XYZ file of C-alpha atoms in Angstrom:
579
model
C 0.000 0.000 0.000
C 2.823 2.347 0.945
C 4.500 1.646 -2.425
C 1.330 2.666 -4.264
C 1.045 5.812 -2.160
C 4.661 6.783 -2.819
C 4.195 6.053 -6.526
C 1.110 8.280 -6.636
C 2.991 11.095 -4.905
C 5.919 10.738 -7.312
C 3.571 10.711 -10.309
C 1.749 13.787 -9.019
C 5.066 15.552 -8.405
C 6.315 14.669 -11.898
C 3.025 15.847 -13.423
C 3.186 19.157 -11.595
C 6.809 19.644 -12.633
C 5.910 18.795 -16.242
C 3.072 21.324 -16.198
C 5.349 23.969 -14.719
C 7.907 23.331 -17.456
C 5.150 23.484 -20.066
C 3.905 26.755 -18.588
C 7.414 28.187 -18.594
C 7.899 27.036 -22.169
C 4.598 28.643 -23.208
C 5.519 31.851 -21.400
C 8.876 31.847 -23.208
C 7.112 31.340 -26.561
C 4.627 34.130 -25.804
C 7.496 36.416 -24.799
C 9.398 35.588 -27.976
C 6.300 36.176 -30.104
C 5.626 39.470 -28.320
C 9.199 40.518 -28.966
C 8.809 39.494 -32.606
C 5.549 41.471 -32.836
C 7.188 44.528 -31.285
C 10.141 44.139 -33.647
C 7.790 43.731 -36.613
C 5.775 46.776 -35.529
C 8.940 48.833 -35.236
C 10.083 47.645 -38.646
C 6.669 48.433 -40.111
C 6.757 51.908 -38.562
C 10.255 52.473 -39.911
C 9.186 51.251 -43.355
C 6.122 53.548 -43.276
C 8.243 56.505 -42.214
C 10.775 55.668 -44.903
C 8.027 55.442 -47.543
C 6.514 58.752 -46.411
C 9.945 60.361 -46.472
C 10.584 58.988 -49.979
C 7.177 60.274 -51.045
C 7.881 63.727 -49.631
C 11.340 63.732 -51.204
C 9.859 62.820 -54.577
C 7.349 65.654 -54.343
C 10.079 68.061 -53.256
C 12.344 66.892 -56.086
C 9.617 67.332 -58.706
C 8.831 70.768 -57.317
C 12.491 71.817 -57.301
C 13.141 70.540 -60.840
C 10.039 72.324 -62.061
C 11.014 75.563 -60.313
C 14.619 75.473 -61.519
C 13.478 74.931 -65.121
C 10.752 77.542 -65.146
C 12.666 80.389 -63.507
C 15.317 80.797 -66.262
C 12.719 80.033 -68.962
C 10.713 82.991 -67.686
C 13.700 85.218 -68.405
C 14.385 83.687 -71.825
C 10.815 83.881 -73.113
C 10.177 87.202 -71.378
C 13.145 88.914 -73.032
C 12.225 87.338 -76.382
C 8.746 88.845 -75.996
C 10.257 92.260 -75.303
C 12.601 91.915 -78.278
C 9.643 90.975 -80.455
C 8.035 94.332 -79.654
C 10.976 96.287 -81.107
C 11.697 97.133 -84.750
C 13.490 94.115 -86.218
C 14.827 93.164 -89.609
C 13.318 90.124 -91.307
C 16.346 88.047 -90.310
C 16.168 89.183 -86.673
C 12.433 88.516 -86.592
C 13.071 84.960 -87.779
C 15.605 84.416 -84.984
C 13.227 85.770 -82.333
C 10.359 83.642 -83.627
C 12.624 80.593 -83.422
C 13.484 81.407 -79.792
C 9.826 81.842 -78.876
C 8.738 78.730 -80.779
C 11.521 76.553 -79.339
C 10.915 77.889 -75.840
C 7.231 77.148 -76.172
C 7.929 73.578 -77.292
C 10.332 73.109 -74.375
C 7.681 74.352 -71.946
C 5.158 71.947 -73.506
C 7.574 69.074 -72.833
C 8.130 70.271 -69.259
C 4.380 70.551 -68.704
C 3.731 67.108 -70.158
C 6.403 65.484 -68.009
C 5.186 67.262 -64.892
C 1.530 66.398 -65.561
C 2.370 62.707 -66.125
C 4.476 62.588 -62.962
C 1.708 64.275 -60.992
C -0.832 61.735 -62.253
C 1.444 58.859 -61.335
C 2.182 60.502 -57.994
C -1.547 60.870 -57.346
C -1.856 57.070 -57.125
C 0.035 57.171 -53.808
C -2.143 60.042 -52.609
C -5.508 58.392 -53.265
C -5.745 57.017 -49.730
C -5.209 60.363 -48.015
C -7.916 62.356 -46.301
C -9.830 64.929 -48.319
C -8.861 68.578 -47.990
C -11.554 71.248 -47.718
C -10.722 74.247 -49.938
C -13.054 77.191 -50.546
C -12.469 77.852 -54.255
C -13.857 79.872 -57.132
C -15.120 77.097 -59.409
C -14.761 79.196 -62.571
C -11.112 79.933 -61.750
C -10.462 76.240 -61.127
C -11.863 75.218 -64.531
C -10.032 78.036 -66.309
C -6.726 77.024 -64.722
C -7.230 73.436 -65.898
C -8.054 74.520 -69.460
C -5.120 76.952 -69.536
C -2.725 74.014 -69.039
C -3.860 72.602 -72.393
C -4.546 75.900 -74.202
C -1.427 75.884 -76.407
C -1.734 72.191 -77.310
C -5.429 72.572 -78.153
C -4.904 75.755 -80.177
C -2.134 74.096 -82.185
C -4.502 71.228 -83.011
C -7.387 73.604 -83.822
C -9.545 72.340 -80.944
C -11.824 74.601 -78.906
C -11.735 74.235 -75.118
C -14.986 75.318 -73.442
C -16.664 75.250 -70.072
C -20.140 76.106 -68.840
C -21.432 76.340 -65.287
C -25.215 76.462 -64.909
C -26.617 79.452 -63.054
C -27.736 77.552 -59.935
C -24.199 76.329 -59.125
C -22.621 78.422 -56.322
C -19.726 80.588 -57.471
C -17.653 79.413 -54.497
C -17.598 75.731 -53.490
C -15.760 73.883 -50.738
C -14.024 70.875 -52.257
C -10.655 69.087 -52.444
C -9.375 71.210 -55.322
C -6.199 69.151 -55.833
C -8.122 65.962 -56.523
C -10.751 67.753 -58.610
C -7.999 69.280 -60.740
C -6.318 65.862 -61.122
C -9.547 64.321 -62.386
C -10.271 67.071 -64.908
C -6.701 67.268 -66.199
C -6.549 63.523 -66.740
C -9.888 63.474 -68.583
C -8.917 66.374 -70.851
C -5.513 64.815 -71.536
C -7.320 61.641 -72.628
C -9.687 63.639 -74.856
C -6.826 65.490 -76.539
C -5.244 62.152 -77.499
C -8.271 61.150 -79.548
C -9.637 64.506 -80.761
C -8.313 66.027 -83.982
C -11.030 68.642 -84.575
C -14.058 70.131 -82.919
C -14.120 70.742 -79.195
C -13.587 69.508 -75.660
C -16.007 70.938 -73.132
C -16.568 70.823 -69.382
C -20.099 71.249 -68.046
C -21.059 71.646 -64.383
C -24.559 71.463 -62.942
C -26.130 71.223 -59.505
C -27.801 67.865 -58.870
C -28.987 68.206 -55.281
C -28.895 70.408 -52.176
C -28.822 68.633 -48.830
C -28.640 69.581 -45.165
C -25.602 71.385 -43.689
C -25.032 73.308 -46.942
C -24.010 70.039 -48.650
C -24.441 69.918 -52.422
C -23.963 67.346 -55.149
C -22.297 68.565 -58.340
C -22.160 66.796 -61.694
C -19.265 67.366 -64.096
C -19.399 66.358 -67.746
C -16.286 66.213 -69.929
C -17.286 65.778 -73.569
C -15.141 65.586 -76.693
C -15.784 65.260 -80.424
C -12.994 62.743 -80.917
C -12.857 59.309 -82.483
C -14.788 57.649 -79.677
C -14.381 53.997 -78.691
C -15.629 50.806 -80.313
C -18.376 49.018 -78.337
C -16.063 46.245 -77.121
C -13.582 48.731 -75.607
C -16.362 50.713 -73.947
C -17.849 47.522 -72.533
C -14.437 46.366 -71.260
C -13.804 49.677 -69.479
C -17.275 49.679 -67.917
C -16.671 46.148 -66.625
C -13.256 47.210 -65.344
C -14.901 50.157 -63.547
C -17.460 47.922 -61.887
C -14.893 45.278 -60.937
C -16.743 42.526 -62.834
C -13.907 41.970 -65.332
C -11.950 38.896 -64.219
C -9.591 38.637 -67.176
C -5.873 39.422 -67.055
C -6.247 42.025 -69.804
C -5.033 45.483 -68.831
C -6.811 48.603 -70.082
C -5.117 50.966 -72.567
C -3.215 54.035 -71.361
C -6.337 56.211 -71.463
C -8.204 53.515 -69.540
C -5.599 53.538 -66.768
C -6.131 57.285 -66.456
C -9.893 56.770 -66.281
C -9.472 54.174 -63.542
C -7.349 56.597 -61.498
C -10.087 59.195 -61.981
C -12.768 56.741 -60.883
C -10.873 56.005 -57.662
C -10.491 59.718 -56.924
C -14.190 60.337 -57.667
C -15.162 57.486 -55.332
C -12.946 58.997 -52.642
C -14.952 62.242 -53.015
C -18.217 60.352 -52.538
C -19.297 60.289 -56.163
C -19.669 58.026 -59.175
C -18.316 58.099 -62.709
C -19.985 57.036 -65.963
C -18.676 56.645 -69.497
C -20.520 56.954 -72.793
C -18.753 56.590 -76.114
C -19.595 55.798 -79.705
C -17.095 55.154 -82.461
C -16.739 58.283 -84.585
C -19.031 60.316 -82.321
C -16.837 61.187 -79.380
C -16.758 60.321 -75.682
C -18.559 61.766 -72.674
C -17.364 61.110 -69.128
C -19.727 62.170 -66.355
C -18.853 62.168 -62.677
C -20.470 63.480 -59.524
C -18.876 64.696 -56.296
C -20.162 65.978 -52.978
C -19.228 69.493 -51.954
C -20.447 72.462 -49.937
C -21.405 75.949 -51.049
C -18.774 78.545 -50.226
C -19.331 81.824 -48.472
C -18.792 84.198 -51.414
C -21.189 86.121 -53.675
C -23.624 84.171 -55.801
C -23.278 84.122 -59.569
C -26.321 86.399 -59.884
C -24.608 89.013 -57.719
C -21.618 88.963 -60.037
C -23.905 89.468 -63.036
C -25.548 92.399 -61.267
C -22.282 94.319 -61.653
C -22.846 94.325 -65.434
C -26.570 95.155 -65.524
C -25.775 98.330 -67.477
C -25.425 96.098 -70.554
C -29.102 95.099 -70.550
C -30.818 95.700 -73.880
C -27.621 95.968 -75.944
C -27.684 94.150 -79.292
C -24.785 91.778 -79.893
C -23.987 89.735 -82.999
C -22.030 86.514 -82.297
C -20.290 84.904 -85.288
C -18.767 81.447 -84.890
C -18.974 78.224 -86.883
C -18.686 76.182 -83.673
C -22.299 75.885 -82.528
C -21.356 74.957 -78.957
C -19.123 77.987 -78.434
C -21.621 80.234 -80.240
C -24.518 79.078 -78.042
C -22.346 79.331 -74.928
C -21.405 82.971 -75.610
C -24.993 83.857 -76.522
C -26.245 82.223 -73.321
C -23.806 84.231 -71.206
C -24.845 87.485 -72.889
C -28.540 86.711 -72.581
C -28.109 86.041 -68.859
C -27.274 89.772 -68.652
C -30.460 90.664 -70.574
C -28.599 91.497 -73.769
C -30.214 90.744 -77.127
C -28.139 88.312 -79.199
C -28.175 87.170 -82.798
C -25.961 84.322 -83.940
C -24.252 83.675 -87.273
C -22.625 80.384 -88.266
C -20.168 82.044 -90.697
C -18.630 85.365 -91.624
C -20.768 85.522 -94.749
C -23.972 85.057 -92.750
C -22.817 87.727 -90.283
C -22.363 90.271 -93.075
C -25.826 89.498 -94.413
C -27.376 90.002 -90.968
C -25.545 93.321 -90.542
C -27.300 94.706 -93.622
C -30.652 94.115 -91.910
C -30.124 94.897 -88.216
C -28.154 97.581 -86.336
C -25.939 96.144 -83.586
C -23.998 97.669 -80.710
C -21.119 95.179 -80.928
C -19.872 92.082 -82.775
C -18.128 89.092 -81.197
C -16.402 86.849 -83.742
C -14.187 83.791 -83.644
C -10.986 83.911 -85.693
C -11.197 80.423 -87.182
C -14.192 80.245 -89.538
C -14.438 78.861 -93.099
C -14.557 81.141 -96.168
C -14.403 84.420 -94.229
C -12.394 84.221 -91.006
C -12.741 86.549 -88.032
C -10.067 89.020 -89.137
C -11.530 89.254 -92.639
C -14.972 89.803 -91.129
C -13.560 92.540 -88.883
C -11.968 94.213 -91.932
C -15.311 94.233 -93.773
C -17.087 95.633 -90.718
C -14.397 98.315 -90.298
C -14.925 99.388 -93.906
C -18.740 99.386 -93.895
C -19.518 100.140 -90.237
C -16.465 101.969 -88.814
C -18.190 102.834 -85.505
C -19.159 99.211 -84.750
C -16.688 97.631 -82.273
C -15.484 94.068 -82.897
C -14.153 91.653 -80.272
C -12.051 88.792 -81.610
C -11.967 85.359 -79.939
C -8.415 84.328 -80.771
C -6.451 81.050 -80.349
C -3.657 81.588 -77.835
C -0.972 80.622 -80.382
C -2.099 82.969 -83.188
C -0.771 86.540 -83.234
C -1.853 87.680 -86.695
C -4.337 90.055 -85.078
C -1.398 92.289 -84.067
C -1.113 93.368 -87.696
C -4.708 94.651 -87.654
C -4.934 96.595 -84.398
C -6.960 99.417 -85.963
C -9.926 97.179 -86.799
C -10.301 95.417 -83.440
C -11.779 96.706 -80.218
C -10.409 93.887 -78.067
C -8.866 90.436 -78.353
C -9.857 87.610 -75.980
C -7.621 84.555 -75.924
C -9.195 81.121 -76.045
C -10.215 79.204 -73.971
C -12.703 82.032 -73.439
C -12.944 83.258 -69.843
C -16.500 84.600 -69.367
C -15.468 87.295 -66.895
C -12.811 88.711 -69.235
C -15.205 88.573 -72.186
C -17.928 90.404 -70.260
C -15.470 93.040 -69.078
C -14.219 93.539 -72.633
C -17.787 93.909 -73.921
C -18.609 96.394 -71.161
C -15.475 98.425 -71.919
C -16.203 98.504 -75.638
C -19.797 99.588 -75.134
C -18.771 102.263 -72.625
C -16.108 103.582 -74.995
C -18.022 103.089 -78.220
C -17.758 106.774 -79.132
C -13.971 106.847 -78.845
C -11.988 107.470 -82.005
C -10.517 104.709 -84.097
C -7.075 105.848 -82.980
C -7.934 105.116 -79.361
C -9.313 101.706 -80.301
C -6.111 100.959 -82.163
C -4.030 101.830 -79.126
C -6.153 99.532 -76.958
C -5.278 96.382 -78.825
C -1.554 97.032 -79.082
C 0.126 94.601 -76.746
C 2.547 97.035 -75.101
C 0.861 100.416 -75.008
C 1.135 103.032 -72.249
C -2.621 103.560 -72.637
C -3.132 100.205 -70.922
C -2.319 101.715 -67.501
C -4.676 104.613 -68.167
C -7.515 102.219 -68.836
C -6.558 99.890 -65.973
C -4.844 102.109 -63.358
C -2.911 100.301 -60.630
C -0.193 101.143 -58.111
C 2.043 98.046 -58.381
C 4.831 96.585 -56.228
C 7.037 93.832 -57.689
C 8.574 91.330 -55.240
C 11.256 89.341 -57.091
C 14.842 88.348 -56.279
C 15.968 87.063 -59.696
C 17.729 89.949 -61.566
C 16.602 88.822 -65.040
C 12.995 88.428 -63.962
C 13.181 91.810 -62.186
C 14.338 93.428 -65.407
C 11.723 91.701 -67.565
C 8.763 92.393 -65.275
C 9.741 96.012 -64.669
C 10.268 96.643 -68.381
C 6.979 95.032 -69.401
C 4.989 97.030 -66.846
C 6.857 100.196 -67.826
C 5.860 99.713 -71.469
C 2.267 99.258 -70.296
C 2.523 102.653 -68.626
C 2.981 101.642 -64.974
C 5.473 103.202 -62.544
C 6.407 100.297 -60.296
C 8.515 99.765 -57.191
C 10.758 96.756 -56.608
C 11.465 94.610 -53.532
C 14.178 91.933 -53.495
C 12.648 89.835 -50.707
C 9.774 89.600 -48.272
C 11.390 91.863 -45.675
C 11.725 94.660 -48.215
C 8.066 94.139 -49.142
C 7.016 94.691 -45.515
C 9.148 97.818 -45.278
C 7.610 99.279 -48.430
C 3.961 98.478 -47.605
C 4.410 100.069 -44.169
C 5.136 103.454 -45.772
C 3.244 103.304 -49.111
C -0.130 101.988 -50.230
C -0.256 99.611 -53.209
C -3.233 98.349 -55.178
C -1.473 95.163 -56.299
C 1.657 93.173 -55.432
C 3.226 90.694 -57.868
C 4.762 88.351 -55.304
C 7.447 85.771 -56.023
C 7.268 82.814 -53.625
C 10.869 81.657 -53.230
C 12.899 84.637 -52.020
C 15.806 84.947 -49.540
C 15.420 86.183 -45.930
C 11.593 86.049 -46.090
C 9.602 84.179 -48.736
C 6.471 85.441 -50.463
C 3.972 83.384 -48.484
C 5.342 84.531 -45.116
C 5.320 88.146 -46.313
C 1.706 87.709 -47.445
C 0.652 86.352 -44.056
C 2.242 89.356 -42.330
C 0.500 91.786 -44.698
C -2.880 90.128 -44.107
C -2.291 90.321 -40.367
C -0.961 93.883 -40.075
C -2.303 96.159 -42.824
C -5.651 97.921 -42.656
C -5.819 98.744 -46.382
C -5.255 95.394 -48.036
C -3.617 95.121 -51.492
C -4.385 92.424 -54.035
C -1.504 89.921 -53.934
C -0.793 87.750 -56.981
C 1.673 84.878 -56.739
C 4.025 85.063 -59.727
C 6.047 81.918 -59.265
C 7.734 78.927 -60.847
C 6.110 76.694 -58.196
C 3.394 75.017 -60.274
C 3.366 71.552 -58.776
C 0.365 69.892 -57.219
C -0.924 71.946 -54.311
C 1.362 74.958 -54.859
C -1.495 77.196 -55.957
C -3.574 76.147 -52.967
C -0.652 76.827 -50.615
C -0.452 80.350 -52.039
C -4.201 80.856 -51.601
C -4.089 79.586 -48.024
C -1.314 82.054 -47.196
C -3.678 84.872 -48.171
C -2.851 85.500 -51.826
C -5.672 86.471 -54.184
C -4.510 84.953 -57.468
C -1.751 82.944 -59.107
C 0.236 83.198 -62.324
C 2.916 80.672 -63.244
C 6.348 81.236 -64.743
C 7.260 81.520 -67.539
C 4.708 84.344 -67.544
C 2.855 84.823 -70.824
C 2.278 88.464 -71.719
C -1.403 87.939 -72.584
C -1.986 86.157 -69.287
C -0.262 88.905 -67.287
C -2.242 91.633 -69.049
C -5.470 89.695 -68.512
C -4.636 89.366 -64.820
C -3.939 93.109 -64.488
C -7.134 93.948 -66.369
C -9.217 91.612 -64.220
C -7.999 92.967 -60.886
C -7.901 96.618 -61.981
C -11.602 96.400 -62.835
C -12.453 94.751 -59.515
C -10.310 97.188 -57.500
C -11.830 100.215 -59.213
C -15.344 98.801 -58.747
C -14.669 98.518 -55.006
C -13.264 102.058 -54.900
C -16.319 103.419 -56.709
C -18.662 101.501 -54.401
C -16.814 102.862 -51.352
C -17.033 106.406 -52.719
C -20.789 106.039 -53.298
C -21.233 104.632 -49.782
C -19.459 107.652 -48.253
C -21.823 110.011 -50.053
């Protein structure tokens, strides 16, 4: 009995010891696994930080390359523009044209490379949180179209946009992603469109609680379209029902990126295409109405134009109807003509206050129409809608009241129409002076007290010289600190502000001005920083507008005209309020 008892005790002791060893072994395994998990977590964190650093470095590298290329190109093309305004021999003119043409092609290559890199870079950004930016929707669309203006004009393609009247002027949206989507869609359309047009339409689909709205964008082209099998494949790829290993074409990859970005913004994307009849991509996004004036309030500024009779001549029905619609929204009476010949026939029957004509029309183009009108109706002003790459109008300054570069910006067109109707009784000599590119009369028509903030000597010289030829007496600051010193003692209407400057950069100087000054100037970023988000960074610092280097003369003059009109309107309103 005692042997059995001892055996039981020994067995129990061995069992307990075995369990203790097993517990210790399990604890050791758990400890090892915990250490491995901690090690893996640390490695994962390091890898994430390394990836984020690489991502930031890539963005910084792209931005630096872009800036370093654009800054000297601004000087090259700027000085060539100045040289082109002087008296040149035929041989010298050929050399200058070669410089301008080659520089333009180089900038097209730079833009294409940057746009492609941005699109590729956007793939890594698609998982990031949305940014809320209060933007002017018209400005956003115009900036997108301006990127492709030269390429479209060279191909003879019209770029258009239309925003229906119920869409708020200001919307709160992730502007970087919206711009990515639109740029990718237009780039795709340009690949397959050889004539006709590419248009962007925006309409309001729904208004919800908390000021939330649903917007629908439509990008339509008159290109080759897609065969049914390709359209069906892309639609299946969109929906995720395609299980094959086939990859979509290059344009399809871009569309898929767009679809992911649209989904991130809470919307959906649809595709309609027919071979030989073009492609339409429609997408919706959720947004909020901004806090600025409504579109109707903007139109109220031009109510003096009500009742004026305008003839619009253009063979492109879409652009013709778009311009007529904008004029009719201001209660002007419009008549449309599909050709120069039809316009001349209409003029024999009806008296008009003004004619708007496109340059590119069959049989009788816009310049030839303007010449006929100048001969038969010398007091009738003509506004020419001109491709950005065509400068033949400069040889016919005496017959044109104003020239609006395409893509047409509605605000600039309306301002030009208002100016022409206000000054309709001016002499032909004054009208001729108005359309000269570098005329001192420009500053008389658009008075501004301007400060230039720029540290690059060549760009200082070019900007100062250009503004001098336009009739402006400007002051110059080499950095942000000098800007602050000057604005503390003098009052400026407008500051052309470079961003990258020594001692104090343009954005920091802008923040200080917005914080300290009672009388606030308009501040326009004039910078080589044109990478993704750069414009928004400038806007968030307090700047009012943005123009990229190399600066095009037409764009600079349009910017000065736009803000001079707004500044003077505010001054007049303030004067009336005091009375």
